[in-house]
PDB file of C-alpha atoms in Angstrom:
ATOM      1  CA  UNK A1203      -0.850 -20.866   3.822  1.00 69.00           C
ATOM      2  CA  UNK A1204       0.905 -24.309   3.425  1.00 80.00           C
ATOM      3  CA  UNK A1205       2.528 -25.813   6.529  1.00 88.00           C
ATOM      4  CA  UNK A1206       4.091 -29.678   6.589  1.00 92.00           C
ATOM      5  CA  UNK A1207       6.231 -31.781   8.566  1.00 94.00           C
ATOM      6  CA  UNK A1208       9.060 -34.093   8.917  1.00 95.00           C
ATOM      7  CA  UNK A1209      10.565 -36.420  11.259  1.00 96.00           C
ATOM      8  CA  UNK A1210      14.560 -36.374  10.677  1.00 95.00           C
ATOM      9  CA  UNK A1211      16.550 -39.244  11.991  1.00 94.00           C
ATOM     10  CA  UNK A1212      19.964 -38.002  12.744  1.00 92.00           C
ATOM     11  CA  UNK A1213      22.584 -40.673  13.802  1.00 90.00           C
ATOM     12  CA  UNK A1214      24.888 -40.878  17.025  1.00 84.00           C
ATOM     13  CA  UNK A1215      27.001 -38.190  17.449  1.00 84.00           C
ATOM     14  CA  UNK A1216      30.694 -39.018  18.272  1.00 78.00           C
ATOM     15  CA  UNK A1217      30.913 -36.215  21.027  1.00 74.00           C
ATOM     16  CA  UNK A1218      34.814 -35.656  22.200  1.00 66.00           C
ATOM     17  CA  UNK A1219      38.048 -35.439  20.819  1.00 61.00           C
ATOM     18  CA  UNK A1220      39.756 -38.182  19.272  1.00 54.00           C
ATOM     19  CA  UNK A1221      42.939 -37.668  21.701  1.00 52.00           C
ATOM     20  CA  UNK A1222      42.594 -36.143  25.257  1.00 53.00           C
ATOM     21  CA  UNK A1223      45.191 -33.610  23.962  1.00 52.00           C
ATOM     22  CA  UNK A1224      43.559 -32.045  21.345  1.00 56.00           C
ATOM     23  CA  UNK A1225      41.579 -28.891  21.251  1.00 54.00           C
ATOM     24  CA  UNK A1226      37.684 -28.497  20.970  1.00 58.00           C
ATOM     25  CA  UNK A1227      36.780 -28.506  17.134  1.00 71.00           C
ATOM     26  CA  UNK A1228      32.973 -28.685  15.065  1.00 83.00           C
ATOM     27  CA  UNK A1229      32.424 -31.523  12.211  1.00 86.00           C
ATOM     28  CA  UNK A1230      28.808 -30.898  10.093  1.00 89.00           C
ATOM     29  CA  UNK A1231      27.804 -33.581   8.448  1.00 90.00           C
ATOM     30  CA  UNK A1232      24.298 -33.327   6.204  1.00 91.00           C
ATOM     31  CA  UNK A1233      21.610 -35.032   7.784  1.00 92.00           C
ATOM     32  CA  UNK A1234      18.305 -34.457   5.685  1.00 93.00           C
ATOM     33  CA  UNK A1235      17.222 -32.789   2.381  1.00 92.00           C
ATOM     34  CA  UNK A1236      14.070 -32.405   0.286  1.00 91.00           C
ATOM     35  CA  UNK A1237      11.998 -30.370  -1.915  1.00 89.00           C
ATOM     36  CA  UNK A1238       9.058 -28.007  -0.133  1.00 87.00           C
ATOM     37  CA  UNK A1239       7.125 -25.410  -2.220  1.00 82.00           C
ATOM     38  CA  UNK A1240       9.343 -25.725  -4.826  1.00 81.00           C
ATOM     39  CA  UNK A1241      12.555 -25.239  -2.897  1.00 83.00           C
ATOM     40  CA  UNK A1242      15.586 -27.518  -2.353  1.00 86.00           C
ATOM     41  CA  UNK A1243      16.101 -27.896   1.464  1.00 89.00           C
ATOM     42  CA  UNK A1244      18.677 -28.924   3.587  1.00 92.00           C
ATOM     43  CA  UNK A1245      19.423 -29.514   7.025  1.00 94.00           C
ATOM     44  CA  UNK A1246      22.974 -29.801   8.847  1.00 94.00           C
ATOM     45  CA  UNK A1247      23.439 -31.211  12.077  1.00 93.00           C
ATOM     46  CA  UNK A1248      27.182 -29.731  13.690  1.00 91.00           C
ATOM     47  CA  UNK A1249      28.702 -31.581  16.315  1.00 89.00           C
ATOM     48  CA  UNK A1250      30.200 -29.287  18.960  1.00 86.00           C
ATOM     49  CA  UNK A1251      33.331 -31.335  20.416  1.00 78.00           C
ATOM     50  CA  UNK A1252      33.415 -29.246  23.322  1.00 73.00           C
ATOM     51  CA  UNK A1253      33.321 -30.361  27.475  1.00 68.00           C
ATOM     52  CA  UNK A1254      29.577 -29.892  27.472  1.00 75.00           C
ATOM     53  CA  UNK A1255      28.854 -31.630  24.202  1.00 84.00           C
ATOM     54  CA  UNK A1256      25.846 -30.164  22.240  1.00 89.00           C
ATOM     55  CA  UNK A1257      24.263 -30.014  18.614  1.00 91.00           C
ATOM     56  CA  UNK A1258      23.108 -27.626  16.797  1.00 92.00           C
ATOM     57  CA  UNK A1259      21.012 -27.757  13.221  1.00 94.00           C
ATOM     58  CA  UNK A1260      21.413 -25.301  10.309  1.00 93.00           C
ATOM     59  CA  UNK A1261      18.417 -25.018   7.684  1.00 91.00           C
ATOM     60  CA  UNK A1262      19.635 -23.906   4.178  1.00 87.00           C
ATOM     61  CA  UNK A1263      18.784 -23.290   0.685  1.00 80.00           C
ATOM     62  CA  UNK A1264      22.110 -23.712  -0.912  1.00 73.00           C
ATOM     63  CA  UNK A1265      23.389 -21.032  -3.806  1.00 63.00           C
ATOM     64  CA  UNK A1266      21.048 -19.874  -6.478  1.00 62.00           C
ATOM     65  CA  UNK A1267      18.118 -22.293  -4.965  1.00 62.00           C
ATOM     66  CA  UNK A1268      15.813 -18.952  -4.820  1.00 66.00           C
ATOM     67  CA  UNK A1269      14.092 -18.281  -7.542  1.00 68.00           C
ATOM     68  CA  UNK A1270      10.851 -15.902  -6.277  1.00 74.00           C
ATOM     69  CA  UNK A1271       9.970 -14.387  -3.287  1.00 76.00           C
ATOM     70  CA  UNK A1272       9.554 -16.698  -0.451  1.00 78.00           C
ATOM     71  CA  UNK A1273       7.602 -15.847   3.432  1.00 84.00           C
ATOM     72  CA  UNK A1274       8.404 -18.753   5.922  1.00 86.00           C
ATOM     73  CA  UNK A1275       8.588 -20.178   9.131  1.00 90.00           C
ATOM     74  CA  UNK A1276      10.246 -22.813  10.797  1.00 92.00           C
ATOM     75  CA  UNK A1277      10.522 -25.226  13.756  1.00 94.00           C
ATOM     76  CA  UNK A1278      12.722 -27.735  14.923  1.00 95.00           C
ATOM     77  CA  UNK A1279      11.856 -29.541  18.085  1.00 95.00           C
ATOM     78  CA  UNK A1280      13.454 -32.717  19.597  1.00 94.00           C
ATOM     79  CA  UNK A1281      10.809 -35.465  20.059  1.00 95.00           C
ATOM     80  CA  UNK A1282      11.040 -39.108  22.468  1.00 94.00           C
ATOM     81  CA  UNK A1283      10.620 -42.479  21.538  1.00 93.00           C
ATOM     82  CA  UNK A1284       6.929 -41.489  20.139  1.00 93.00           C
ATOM     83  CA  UNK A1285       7.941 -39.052  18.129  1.00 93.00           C
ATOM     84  CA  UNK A1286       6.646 -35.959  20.222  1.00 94.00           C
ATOM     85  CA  UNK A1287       7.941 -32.985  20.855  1.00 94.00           C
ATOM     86  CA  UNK A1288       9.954 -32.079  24.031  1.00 93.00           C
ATOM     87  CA  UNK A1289       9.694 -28.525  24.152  1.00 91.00           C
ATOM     88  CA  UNK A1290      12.509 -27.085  25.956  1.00 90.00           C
ATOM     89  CA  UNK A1291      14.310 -28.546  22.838  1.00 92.00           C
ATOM     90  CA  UNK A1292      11.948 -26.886  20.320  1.00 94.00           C
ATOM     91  CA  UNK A1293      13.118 -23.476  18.665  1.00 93.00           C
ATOM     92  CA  UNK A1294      11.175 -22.093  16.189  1.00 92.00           C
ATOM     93  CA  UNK A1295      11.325 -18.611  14.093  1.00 90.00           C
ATOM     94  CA  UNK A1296       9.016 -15.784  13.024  1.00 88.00           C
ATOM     95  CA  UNK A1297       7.405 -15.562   9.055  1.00 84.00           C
ATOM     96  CA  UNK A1298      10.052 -13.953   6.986  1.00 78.00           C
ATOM     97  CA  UNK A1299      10.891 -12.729   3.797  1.00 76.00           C
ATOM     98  CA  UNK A1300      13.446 -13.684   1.469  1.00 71.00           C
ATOM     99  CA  UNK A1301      13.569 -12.283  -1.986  1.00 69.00           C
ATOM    100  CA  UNK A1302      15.756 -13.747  -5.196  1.00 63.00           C
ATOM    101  CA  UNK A1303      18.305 -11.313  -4.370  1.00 64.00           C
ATOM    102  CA  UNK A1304      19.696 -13.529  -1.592  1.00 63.00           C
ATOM    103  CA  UNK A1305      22.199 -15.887  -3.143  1.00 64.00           C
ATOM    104  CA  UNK A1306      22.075 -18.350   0.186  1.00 69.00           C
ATOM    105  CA  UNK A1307      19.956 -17.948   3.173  1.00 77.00           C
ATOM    106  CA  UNK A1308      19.904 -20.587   6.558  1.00 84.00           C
ATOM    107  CA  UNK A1309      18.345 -20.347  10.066  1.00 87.00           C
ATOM    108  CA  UNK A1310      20.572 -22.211  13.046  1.00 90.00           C
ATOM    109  CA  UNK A1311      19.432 -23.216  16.010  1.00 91.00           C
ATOM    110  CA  UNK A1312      22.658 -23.224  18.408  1.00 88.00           C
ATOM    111  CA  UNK A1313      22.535 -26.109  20.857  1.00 85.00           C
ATOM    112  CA  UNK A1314      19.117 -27.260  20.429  1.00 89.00           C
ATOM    113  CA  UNK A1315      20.458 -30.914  21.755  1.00 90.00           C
ATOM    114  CA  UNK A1316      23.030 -31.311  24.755  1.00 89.00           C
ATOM    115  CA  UNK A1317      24.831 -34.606  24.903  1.00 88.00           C
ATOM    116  CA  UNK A1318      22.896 -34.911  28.353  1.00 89.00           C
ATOM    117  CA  UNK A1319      19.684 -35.283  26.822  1.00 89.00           C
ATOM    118  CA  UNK A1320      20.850 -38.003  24.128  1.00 87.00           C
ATOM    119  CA  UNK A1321      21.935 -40.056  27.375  1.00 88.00           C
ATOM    120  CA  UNK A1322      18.460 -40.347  28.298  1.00 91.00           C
ATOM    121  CA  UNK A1323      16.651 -43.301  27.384  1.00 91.00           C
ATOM    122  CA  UNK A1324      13.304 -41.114  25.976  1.00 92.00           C
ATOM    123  CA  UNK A1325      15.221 -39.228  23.412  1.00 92.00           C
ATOM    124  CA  UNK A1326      18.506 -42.288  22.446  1.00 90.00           C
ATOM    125  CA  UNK A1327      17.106 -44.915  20.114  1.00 91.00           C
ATOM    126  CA  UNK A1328      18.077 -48.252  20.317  1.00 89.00           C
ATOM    127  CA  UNK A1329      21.404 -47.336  17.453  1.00 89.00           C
ATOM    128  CA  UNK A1330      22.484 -44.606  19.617  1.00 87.00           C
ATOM    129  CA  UNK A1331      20.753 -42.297  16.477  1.00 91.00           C
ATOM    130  CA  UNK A1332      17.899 -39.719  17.882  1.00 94.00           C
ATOM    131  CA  UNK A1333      14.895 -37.652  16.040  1.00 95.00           C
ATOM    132  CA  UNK A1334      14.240 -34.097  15.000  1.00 96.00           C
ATOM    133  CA  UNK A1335      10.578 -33.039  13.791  1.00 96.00           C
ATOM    134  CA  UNK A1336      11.096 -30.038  11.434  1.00 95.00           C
ATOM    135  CA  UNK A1337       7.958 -27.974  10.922  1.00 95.00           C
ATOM    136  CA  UNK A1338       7.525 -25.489   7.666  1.00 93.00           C
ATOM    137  CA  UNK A1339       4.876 -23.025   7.140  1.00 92.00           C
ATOM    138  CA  UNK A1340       4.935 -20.987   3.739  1.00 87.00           C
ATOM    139  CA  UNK A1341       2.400 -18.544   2.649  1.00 82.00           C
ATOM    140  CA  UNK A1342       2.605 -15.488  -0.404  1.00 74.00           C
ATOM    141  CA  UNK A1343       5.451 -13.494  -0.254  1.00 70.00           C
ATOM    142  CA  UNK A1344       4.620 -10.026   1.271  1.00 60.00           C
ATOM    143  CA  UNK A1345       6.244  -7.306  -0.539  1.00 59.00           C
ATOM    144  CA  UNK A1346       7.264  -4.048   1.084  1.00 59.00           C
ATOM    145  CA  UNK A1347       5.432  -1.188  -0.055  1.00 58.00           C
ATOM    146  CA  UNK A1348       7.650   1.685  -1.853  1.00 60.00           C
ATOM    147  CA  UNK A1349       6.772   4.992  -2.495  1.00 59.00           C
ATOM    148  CA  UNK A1350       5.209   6.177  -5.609  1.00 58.00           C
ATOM    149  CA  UNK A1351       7.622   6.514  -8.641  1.00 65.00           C
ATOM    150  CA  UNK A1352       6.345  10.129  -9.533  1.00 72.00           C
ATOM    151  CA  UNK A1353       4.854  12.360  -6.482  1.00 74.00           C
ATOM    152  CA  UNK A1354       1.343  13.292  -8.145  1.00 75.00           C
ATOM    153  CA  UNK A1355       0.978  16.770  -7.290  1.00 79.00           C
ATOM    154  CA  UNK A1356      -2.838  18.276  -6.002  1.00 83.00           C
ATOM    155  CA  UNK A1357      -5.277  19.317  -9.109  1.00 84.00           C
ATOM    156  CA  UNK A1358      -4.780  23.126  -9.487  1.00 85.00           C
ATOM    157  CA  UNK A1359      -7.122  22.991 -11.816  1.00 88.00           C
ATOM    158  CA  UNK A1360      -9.316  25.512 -10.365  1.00 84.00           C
ATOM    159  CA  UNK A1361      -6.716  28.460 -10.371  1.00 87.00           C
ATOM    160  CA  UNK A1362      -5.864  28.143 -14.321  1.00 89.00           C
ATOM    161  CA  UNK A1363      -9.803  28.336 -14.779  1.00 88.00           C
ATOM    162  CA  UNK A1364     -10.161  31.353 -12.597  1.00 86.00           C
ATOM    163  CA  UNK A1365      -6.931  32.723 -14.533  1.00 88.00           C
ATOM    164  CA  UNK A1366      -9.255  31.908 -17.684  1.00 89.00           C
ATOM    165  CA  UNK A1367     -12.107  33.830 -16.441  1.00 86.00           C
ATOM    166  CA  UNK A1368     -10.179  36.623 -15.522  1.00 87.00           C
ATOM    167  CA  UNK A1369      -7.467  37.593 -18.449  1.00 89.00           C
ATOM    168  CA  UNK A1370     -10.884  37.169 -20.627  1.00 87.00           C
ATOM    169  CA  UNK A1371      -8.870  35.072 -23.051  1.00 88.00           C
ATOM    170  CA  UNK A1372     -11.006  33.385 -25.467  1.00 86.00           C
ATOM    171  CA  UNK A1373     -14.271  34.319 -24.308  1.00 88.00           C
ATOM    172  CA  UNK A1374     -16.935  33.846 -26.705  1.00 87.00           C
ATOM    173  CA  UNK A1375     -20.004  34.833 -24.802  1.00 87.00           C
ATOM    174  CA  UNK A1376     -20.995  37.377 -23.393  1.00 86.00           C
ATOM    175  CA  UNK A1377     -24.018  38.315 -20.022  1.00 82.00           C
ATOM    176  CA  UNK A1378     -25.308  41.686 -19.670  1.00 85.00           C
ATOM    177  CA  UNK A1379     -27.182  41.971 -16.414  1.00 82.00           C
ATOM    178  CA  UNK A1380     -29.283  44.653 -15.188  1.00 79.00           C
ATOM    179  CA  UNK A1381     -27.656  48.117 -15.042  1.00 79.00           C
ATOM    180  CA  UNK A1382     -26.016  47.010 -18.256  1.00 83.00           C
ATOM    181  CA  UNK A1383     -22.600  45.226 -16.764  1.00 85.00           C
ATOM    182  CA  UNK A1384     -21.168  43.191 -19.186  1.00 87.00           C
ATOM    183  CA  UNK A1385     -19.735  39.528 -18.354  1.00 84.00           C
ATOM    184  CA  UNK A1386     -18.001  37.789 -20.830  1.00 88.00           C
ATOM    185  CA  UNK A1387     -17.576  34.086 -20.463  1.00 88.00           C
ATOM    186  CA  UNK A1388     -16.695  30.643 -22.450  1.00 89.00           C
ATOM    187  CA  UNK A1389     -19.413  28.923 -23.433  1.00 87.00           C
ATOM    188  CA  UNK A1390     -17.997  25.406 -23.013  1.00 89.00           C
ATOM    189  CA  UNK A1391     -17.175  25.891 -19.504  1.00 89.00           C
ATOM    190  CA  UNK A1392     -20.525  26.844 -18.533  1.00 84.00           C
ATOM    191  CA  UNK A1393     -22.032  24.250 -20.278  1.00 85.00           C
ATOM    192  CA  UNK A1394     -19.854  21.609 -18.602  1.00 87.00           C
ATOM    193  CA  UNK A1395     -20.701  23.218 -14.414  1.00 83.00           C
ATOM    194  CA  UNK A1396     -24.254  24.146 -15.480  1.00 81.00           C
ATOM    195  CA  UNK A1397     -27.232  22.014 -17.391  1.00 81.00           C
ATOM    196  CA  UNK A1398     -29.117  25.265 -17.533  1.00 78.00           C
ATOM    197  CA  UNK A1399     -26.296  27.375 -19.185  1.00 79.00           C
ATOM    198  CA  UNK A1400     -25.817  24.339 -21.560  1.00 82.00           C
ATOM    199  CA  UNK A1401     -29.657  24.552 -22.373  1.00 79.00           C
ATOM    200  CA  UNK A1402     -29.478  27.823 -22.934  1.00 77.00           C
ATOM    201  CA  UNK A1403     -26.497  27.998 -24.791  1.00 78.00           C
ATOM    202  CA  UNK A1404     -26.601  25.235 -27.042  1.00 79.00           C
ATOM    203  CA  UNK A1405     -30.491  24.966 -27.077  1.00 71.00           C
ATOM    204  CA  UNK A1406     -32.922  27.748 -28.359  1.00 60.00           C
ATOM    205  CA  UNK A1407     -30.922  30.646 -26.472  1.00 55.00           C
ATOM    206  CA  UNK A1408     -34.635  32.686 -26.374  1.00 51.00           C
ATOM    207  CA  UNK A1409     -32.541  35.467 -23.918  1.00 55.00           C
ATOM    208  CA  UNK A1410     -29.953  36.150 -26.202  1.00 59.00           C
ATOM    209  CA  UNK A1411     -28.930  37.696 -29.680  1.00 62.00           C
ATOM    210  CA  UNK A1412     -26.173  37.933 -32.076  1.00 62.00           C
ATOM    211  CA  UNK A1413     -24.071  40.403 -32.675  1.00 59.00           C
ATOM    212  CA  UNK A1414     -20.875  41.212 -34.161  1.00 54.00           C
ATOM    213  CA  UNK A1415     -18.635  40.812 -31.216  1.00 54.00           C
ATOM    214  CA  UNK A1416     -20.584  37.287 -30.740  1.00 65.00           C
ATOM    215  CA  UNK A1417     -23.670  36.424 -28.812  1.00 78.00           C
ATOM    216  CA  UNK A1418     -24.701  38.433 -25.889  1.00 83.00           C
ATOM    217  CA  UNK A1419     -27.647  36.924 -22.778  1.00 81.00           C
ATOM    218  CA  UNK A1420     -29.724  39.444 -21.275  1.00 82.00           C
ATOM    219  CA  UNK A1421     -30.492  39.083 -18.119  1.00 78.00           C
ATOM    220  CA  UNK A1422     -32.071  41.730 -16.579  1.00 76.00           C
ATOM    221  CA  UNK A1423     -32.896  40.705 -13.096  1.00 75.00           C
ATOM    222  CA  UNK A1424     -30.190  39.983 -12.074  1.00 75.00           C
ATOM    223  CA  UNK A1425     -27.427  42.774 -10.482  1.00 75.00           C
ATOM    224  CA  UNK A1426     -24.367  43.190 -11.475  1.00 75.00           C
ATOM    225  CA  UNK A1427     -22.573  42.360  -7.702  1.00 72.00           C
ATOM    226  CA  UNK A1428     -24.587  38.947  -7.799  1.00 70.00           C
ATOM    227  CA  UNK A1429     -23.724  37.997 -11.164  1.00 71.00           C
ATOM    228  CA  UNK A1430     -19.805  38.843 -10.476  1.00 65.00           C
ATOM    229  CA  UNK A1431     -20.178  35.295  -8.297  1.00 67.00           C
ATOM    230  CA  UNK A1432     -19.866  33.553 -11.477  1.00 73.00           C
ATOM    231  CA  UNK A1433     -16.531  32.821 -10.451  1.00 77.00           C
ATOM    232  CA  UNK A1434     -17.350  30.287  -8.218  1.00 79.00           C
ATOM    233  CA  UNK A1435     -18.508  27.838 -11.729  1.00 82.00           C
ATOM    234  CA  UNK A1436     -15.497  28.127 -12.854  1.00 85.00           C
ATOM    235  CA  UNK A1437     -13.269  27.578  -9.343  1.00 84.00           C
ATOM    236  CA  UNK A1438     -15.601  26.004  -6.863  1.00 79.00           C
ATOM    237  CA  UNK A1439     -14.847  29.064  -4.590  1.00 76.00           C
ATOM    238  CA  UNK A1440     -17.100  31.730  -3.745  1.00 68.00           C
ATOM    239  CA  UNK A1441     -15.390  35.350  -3.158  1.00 64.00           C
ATOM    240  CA  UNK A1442     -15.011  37.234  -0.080  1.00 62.00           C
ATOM    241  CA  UNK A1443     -17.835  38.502   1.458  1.00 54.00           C
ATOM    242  CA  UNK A1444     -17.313  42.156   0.524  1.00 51.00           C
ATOM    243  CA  UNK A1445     -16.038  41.837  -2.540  1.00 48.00           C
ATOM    244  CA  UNK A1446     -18.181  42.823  -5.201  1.00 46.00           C
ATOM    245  CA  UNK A1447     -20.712  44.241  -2.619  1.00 47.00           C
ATOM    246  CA  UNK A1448     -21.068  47.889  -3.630  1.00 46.00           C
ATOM    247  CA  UNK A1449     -24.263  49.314  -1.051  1.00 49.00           C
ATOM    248  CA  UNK A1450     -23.145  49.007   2.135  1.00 48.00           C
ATOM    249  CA  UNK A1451     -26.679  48.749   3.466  1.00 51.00           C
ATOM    250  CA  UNK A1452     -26.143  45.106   2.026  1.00 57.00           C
ATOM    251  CA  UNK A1453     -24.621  43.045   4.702  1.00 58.00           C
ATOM    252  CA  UNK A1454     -22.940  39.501   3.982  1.00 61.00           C
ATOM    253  CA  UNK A1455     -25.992  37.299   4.387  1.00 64.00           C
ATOM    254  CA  UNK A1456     -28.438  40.072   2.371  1.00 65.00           C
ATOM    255  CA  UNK A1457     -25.527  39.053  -0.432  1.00 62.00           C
ATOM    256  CA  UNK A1458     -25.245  35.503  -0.064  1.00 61.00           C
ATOM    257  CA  UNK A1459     -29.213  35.021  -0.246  1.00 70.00           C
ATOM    258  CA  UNK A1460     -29.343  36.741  -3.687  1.00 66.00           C
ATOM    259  CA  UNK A1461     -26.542  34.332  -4.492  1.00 65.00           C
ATOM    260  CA  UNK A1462     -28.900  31.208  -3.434  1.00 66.00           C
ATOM    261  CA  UNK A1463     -31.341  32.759  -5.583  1.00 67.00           C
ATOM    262  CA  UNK A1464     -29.250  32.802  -8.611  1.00 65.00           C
ATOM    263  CA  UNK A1465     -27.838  29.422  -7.947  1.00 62.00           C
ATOM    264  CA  UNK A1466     -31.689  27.670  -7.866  1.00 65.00           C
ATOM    265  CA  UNK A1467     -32.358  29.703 -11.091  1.00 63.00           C
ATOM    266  CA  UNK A1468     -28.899  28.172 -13.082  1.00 60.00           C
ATOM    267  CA  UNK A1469     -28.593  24.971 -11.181  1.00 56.00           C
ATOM    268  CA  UNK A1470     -31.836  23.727  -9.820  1.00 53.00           C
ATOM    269  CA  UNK A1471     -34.061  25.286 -12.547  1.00 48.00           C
ATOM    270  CA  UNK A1472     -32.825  22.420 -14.989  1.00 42.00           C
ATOM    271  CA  UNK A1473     -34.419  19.740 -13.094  1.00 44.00           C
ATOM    272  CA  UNK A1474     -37.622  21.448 -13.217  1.00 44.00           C
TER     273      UNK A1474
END
């Protein structure tokens, strides 16, 4: 973050009207201007021509002077005779963001200076003229965030593969277990969940043999109601409990342990 300061001398105000008939009025006059981060400042002082008598100072960057994205802060403070700051006449702003699309932009403060205060010796140089410190602080412009273009909806990736498995469409492999089930399967996407079915597939294949309706795996000890869990390499889900389960001697965890059986055989067995 960049900050910087200047010291602004602003002459006399002329405070009341020029007749004692006439009615209150404002004159502006520009008082200071320079180039900060890139940007064209100014600063006008208006003279309030009212009973009270005050002045107020307007920060600007005049038309088109925006060109990026700009985060800043400001102060303005009144300051004595050695040039520090008196702070019931300080008023200073929060960081804020102003993008290109703002033609003009300026910050006032309203009655920062009273013509009391410029009648006290601290503040009223020896011309009548006073001084302003103006503080700036600029750091990168922070950008709102917006939502996403296109809404990226969840992977469903899992139900077309377990549509796959089970309309049997393209299958080109096929497991008989014991008790002669048949399982037919794609050979790709059991290579790509397990390294042992892509050993076995692609390597030697010493449990399998050719035939005309394509290559069939024996594997004879494993049942049928296991075996049906094959699902879960192609969707990541395992099926209910009782599905698939035909003794009903075999409760859920009698089921699940042949399962953890099968799955250190396919999975683990590679790594051995």
């Amino acid at each position: 973050m960049a900050s910087e300061h200047h010291l602004i001398k602003i002459a006399a105000p002329q405070f009341g009207c020029p007749t004692t008939t006439c009615t209150p009025y404002d004159s502006t006059t520009s008082c200071w201007s320079s180039n900060i981060g890139g940007y064209d400042w100014q600063c006008n002082c208006t003279t309030h021509h009212s009973s009270r008598g005050t002045v107020s100072l307007t920060l600007l960057l005049p038309h088109g002077n925006i060109r990026e994205p700009l985060n800043a802060r400001f102060k303005f403070s009144l300051v004595d005779r050695e040039c520090r700051p008196v702070l019931s006449r300080t008023r200073a702003s929060s960081f804020q963001n102003w993008t290109t699309t703002q033609h003009r932009w300026e910050w006032t403060c309203d009655d920062i200076i009273t013509k009391d205060d410029l009648e006290q010796p601290e503040y009223r140089l020896d011309d009548g003229s006073f001084t302003v410190r103006f503080d700036i602080a600029l750091k990168p412009f922070a950008a709102k965030a917006t939502d996403a273009f296109v809404t990226v909806p969840p992977s469903d990736l899992h139900q077309h593969l377990g549509n796959l498995l089970e309309c049997k469409e393209g299958t080109d492999v096929t497991f008989q277990v014991a008790g002669g089930d048949m399982f037919p399967a794609h050979r790709c996407v059991l290579a790509a969940r397990s390294p042992v079915f892509r050993a076995q597939l692609f390597g030697e294949m010493k449990e399998s043999k050719q035939t005309a309706g394509g290559v069939i795996i024996e594997i004879e000890d494993v049942e049928a109601k296991v075996f049906g869990s094959l699902r879960f390499i192609y969707t990541d889900s395992l099926p209910e409990a009782d599905e698939g389960v035909a003794d009903e001697d075999d409760g859920p965890m009698v089921h699940y342990q042949h399962l953890l059986v099968a799955a250190d055989r396919w999975i683990r067995g590679a790594n051995q």
